[in-house]
Every structure is written in structure tokens, then in C-alpha cells.
mmCIF file of C-alpha atoms in Angstrom:
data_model
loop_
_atom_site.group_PDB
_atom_site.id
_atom_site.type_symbol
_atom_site.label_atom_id
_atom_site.label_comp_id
_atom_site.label_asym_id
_atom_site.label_seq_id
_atom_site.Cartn_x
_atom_site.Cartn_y
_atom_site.Cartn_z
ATOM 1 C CA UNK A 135 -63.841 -200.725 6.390
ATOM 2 C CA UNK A 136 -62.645 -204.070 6.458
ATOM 3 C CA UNK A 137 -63.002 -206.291 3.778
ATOM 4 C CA UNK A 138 -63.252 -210.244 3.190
ATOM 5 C CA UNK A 139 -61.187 -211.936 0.884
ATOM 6 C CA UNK A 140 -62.888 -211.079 -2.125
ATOM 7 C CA UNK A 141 -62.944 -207.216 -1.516
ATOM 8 C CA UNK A 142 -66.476 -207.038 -0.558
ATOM 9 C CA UNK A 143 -67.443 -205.461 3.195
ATOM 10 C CA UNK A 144 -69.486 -208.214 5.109
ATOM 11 C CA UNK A 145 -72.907 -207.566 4.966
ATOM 12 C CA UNK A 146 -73.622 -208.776 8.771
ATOM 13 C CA UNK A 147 -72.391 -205.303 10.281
ATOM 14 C CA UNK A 148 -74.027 -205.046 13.587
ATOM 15 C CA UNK A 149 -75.348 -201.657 14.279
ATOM 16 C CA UNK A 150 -73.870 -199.066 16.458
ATOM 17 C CA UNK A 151 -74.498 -198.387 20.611
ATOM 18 C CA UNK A 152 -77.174 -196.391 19.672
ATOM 19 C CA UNK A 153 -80.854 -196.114 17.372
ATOM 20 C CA UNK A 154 -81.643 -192.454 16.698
ATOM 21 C CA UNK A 155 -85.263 -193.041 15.957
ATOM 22 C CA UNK A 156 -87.776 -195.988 16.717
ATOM 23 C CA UNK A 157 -90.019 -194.967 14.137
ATOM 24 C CA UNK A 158 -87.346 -195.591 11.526
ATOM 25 C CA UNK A 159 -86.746 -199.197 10.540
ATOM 26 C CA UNK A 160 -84.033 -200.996 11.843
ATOM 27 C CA UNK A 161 -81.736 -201.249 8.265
ATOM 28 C CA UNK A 162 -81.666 -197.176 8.675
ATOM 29 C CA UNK A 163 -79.379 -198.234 11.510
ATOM 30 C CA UNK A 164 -77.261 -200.513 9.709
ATOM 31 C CA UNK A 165 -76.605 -198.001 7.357
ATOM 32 C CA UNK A 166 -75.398 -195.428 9.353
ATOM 33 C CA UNK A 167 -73.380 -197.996 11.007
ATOM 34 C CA UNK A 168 -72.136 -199.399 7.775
ATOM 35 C CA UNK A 169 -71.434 -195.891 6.593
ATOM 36 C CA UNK A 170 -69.430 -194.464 9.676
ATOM 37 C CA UNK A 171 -67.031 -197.823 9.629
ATOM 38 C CA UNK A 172 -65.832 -196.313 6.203
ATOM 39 C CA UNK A 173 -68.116 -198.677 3.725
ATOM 40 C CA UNK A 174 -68.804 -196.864 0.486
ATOM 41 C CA UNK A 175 -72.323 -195.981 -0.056
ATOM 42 C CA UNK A 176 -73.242 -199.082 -2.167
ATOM 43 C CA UNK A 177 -71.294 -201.330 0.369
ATOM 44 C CA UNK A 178 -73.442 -199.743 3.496
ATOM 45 C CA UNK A 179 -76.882 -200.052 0.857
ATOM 46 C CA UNK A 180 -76.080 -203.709 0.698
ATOM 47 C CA UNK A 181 -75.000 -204.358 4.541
ATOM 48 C CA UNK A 182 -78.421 -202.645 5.097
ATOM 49 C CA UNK A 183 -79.819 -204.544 2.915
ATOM 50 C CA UNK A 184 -81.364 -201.722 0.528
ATOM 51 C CA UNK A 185 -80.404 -200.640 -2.692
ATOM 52 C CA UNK A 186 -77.710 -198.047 -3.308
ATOM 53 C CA UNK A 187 -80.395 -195.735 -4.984
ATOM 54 C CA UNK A 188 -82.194 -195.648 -1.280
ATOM 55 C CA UNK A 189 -79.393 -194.691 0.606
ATOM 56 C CA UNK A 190 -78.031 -191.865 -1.613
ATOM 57 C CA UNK A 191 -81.932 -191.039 -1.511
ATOM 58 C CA UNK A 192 -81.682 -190.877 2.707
ATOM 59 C CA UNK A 193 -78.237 -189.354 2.945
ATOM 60 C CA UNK A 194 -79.346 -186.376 0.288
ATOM 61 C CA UNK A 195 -83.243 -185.685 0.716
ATOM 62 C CA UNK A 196 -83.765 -187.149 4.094
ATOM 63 C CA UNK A 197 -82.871 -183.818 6.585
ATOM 64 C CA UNK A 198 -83.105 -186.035 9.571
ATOM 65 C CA UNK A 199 -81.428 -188.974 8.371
ATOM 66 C CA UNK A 200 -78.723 -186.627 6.942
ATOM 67 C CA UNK A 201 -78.219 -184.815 10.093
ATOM 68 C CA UNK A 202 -77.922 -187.836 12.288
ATOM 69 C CA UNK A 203 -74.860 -189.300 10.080
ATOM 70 C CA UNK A 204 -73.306 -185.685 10.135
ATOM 71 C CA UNK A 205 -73.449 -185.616 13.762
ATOM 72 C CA UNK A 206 -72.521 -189.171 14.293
ATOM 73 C CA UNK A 207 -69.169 -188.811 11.943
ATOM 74 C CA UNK A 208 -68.597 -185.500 14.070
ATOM 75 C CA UNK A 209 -68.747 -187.303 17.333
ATOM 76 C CA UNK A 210 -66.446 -190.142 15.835
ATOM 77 C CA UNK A 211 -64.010 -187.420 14.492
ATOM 78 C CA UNK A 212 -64.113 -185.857 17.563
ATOM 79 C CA UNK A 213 -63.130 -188.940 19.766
ATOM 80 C CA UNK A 214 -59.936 -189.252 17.146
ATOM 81 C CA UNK A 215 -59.331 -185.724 17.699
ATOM 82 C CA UNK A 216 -59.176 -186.412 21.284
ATOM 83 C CA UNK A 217 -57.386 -189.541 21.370
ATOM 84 C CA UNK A 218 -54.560 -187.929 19.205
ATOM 85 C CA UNK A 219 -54.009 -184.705 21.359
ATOM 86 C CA UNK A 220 -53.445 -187.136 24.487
ATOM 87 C CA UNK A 221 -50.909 -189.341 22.499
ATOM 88 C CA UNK A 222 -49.162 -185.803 21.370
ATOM 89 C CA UNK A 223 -48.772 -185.060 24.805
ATOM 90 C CA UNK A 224 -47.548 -188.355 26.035
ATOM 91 C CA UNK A 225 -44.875 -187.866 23.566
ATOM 92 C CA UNK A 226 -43.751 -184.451 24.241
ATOM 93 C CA UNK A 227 -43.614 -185.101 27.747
ATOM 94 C CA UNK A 228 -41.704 -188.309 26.726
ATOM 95 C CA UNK A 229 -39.216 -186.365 24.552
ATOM 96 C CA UNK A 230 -38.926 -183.851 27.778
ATOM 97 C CA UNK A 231 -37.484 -186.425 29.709
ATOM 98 C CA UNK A 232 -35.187 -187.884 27.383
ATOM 99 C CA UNK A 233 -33.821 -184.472 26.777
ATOM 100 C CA UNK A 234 -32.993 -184.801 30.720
ATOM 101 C CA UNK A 235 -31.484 -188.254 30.289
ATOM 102 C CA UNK A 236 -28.027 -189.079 31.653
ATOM 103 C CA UNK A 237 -26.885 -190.188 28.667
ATOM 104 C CA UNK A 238 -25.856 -187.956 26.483
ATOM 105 C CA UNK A 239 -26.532 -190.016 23.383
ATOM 106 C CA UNK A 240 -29.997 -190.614 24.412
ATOM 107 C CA UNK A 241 -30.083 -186.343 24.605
ATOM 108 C CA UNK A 242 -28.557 -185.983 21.239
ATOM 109 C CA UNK A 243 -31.343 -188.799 19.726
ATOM 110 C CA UNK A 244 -34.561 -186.391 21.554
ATOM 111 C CA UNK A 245 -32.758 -183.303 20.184
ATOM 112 C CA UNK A 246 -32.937 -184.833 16.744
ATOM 113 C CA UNK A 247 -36.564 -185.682 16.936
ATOM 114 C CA UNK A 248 -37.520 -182.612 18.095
ATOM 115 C CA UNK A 249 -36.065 -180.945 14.986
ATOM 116 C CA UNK A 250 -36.391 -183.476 12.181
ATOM 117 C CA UNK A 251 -33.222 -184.888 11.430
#
């Protein structure tokens, strides 16, 4: 979560792609935003505009409100997960070819990658 100047998260966080219920009011949204952008709980209370007592209340005795931030953090972990295991790949296939290189001081510098040196 980014931070202004003085440490505090902004308060103006926009919410997310996506409301999970109409019937909830809207700062429900900017606290699951709020919270999935990595704001503690009293930073994501006050960018909702709530008090930290309400949130904890929602994340804790609210099934519904729980489960969509549970699922919401899985889908963002998830994407990570995802965009990790293609960068992993890139790079092994990278290393592959530099083990192939004409130059065998490029070969040596792939070998020593590969095992840690």
C-alpha cells in the first residue's frame, strides 16, 4: 500500500473492477479495495470511511463479507502465482540458450547461475 508523505494511505482509493453486492453500501467496496492493496485494517476503515471497529466487525462476523475478501485475495494471489511461473519459464528457457551460446564465457556465466555460484 502506498503511502503519502506523512505515512498515511490516501483515503481516495477508488474501488476495484468489480461490486459483489448492490444491496451492500458502496464504502463495503472501498474496503475490500483498500484492504486487498495491502492497507492495514484501520487504514482501509478510514479510506472507507468507517471506523476500524466496523471493519474488524465485517471481516470477522460478516460470513459474506468475509468470504468475498477471501476469495478476492485468492484470485489476486492467484494472478501473482501465474505471472511468476511464466517469468520462471522465460528464464529457464533464457538460461537454455545461453548454455548454447558461442561464447564460452557467456556458457561458463549460465552454468554458474544455474548452480549458485
Amino acid at each position: 500500500m502506498e503511502s503519502d508523505e506523512s505515512g498515511r494511505v490516501p483515503t481516495d482509493l477508488a474501488p476495484l473492477e468489480r461490486a459483489w453486492r448492490a444491496d451492500y453500501p458502496p464504502r463495503t467496496e472501498f474496503a475490500l479495495s483498500a484492504l486487498l492493496r495491502g492497507a492495514t485494517v484501520t487504514d482501509a476503515a478510514e479510506a472507507a470511511g468507517i471506523c476500524r471497529q466496523t471493519l474488524s466487525e465485517w471481516l470477522h462476523r460478516d460470513p459474506e463479507f468475509a468470504r468475498e475478501y477471501a476469495e478476492r485475495r485468492r484470485e489476486m494471489f492467484e494472478g501473482v502465482r501465474r505471472g511468476l511461473e511464466a517469468r520462471v519459464a522465460e528464464a529457464v528457457r533464457t538460461l537454455g540458450g545461453l548454455l548454447r551460446d558461442d561464447d564460452p564465457h557467456v556458457r561458463v556465466a549460465a552454468c554458474k547461475v544455474l548452480v549458485g555460484v
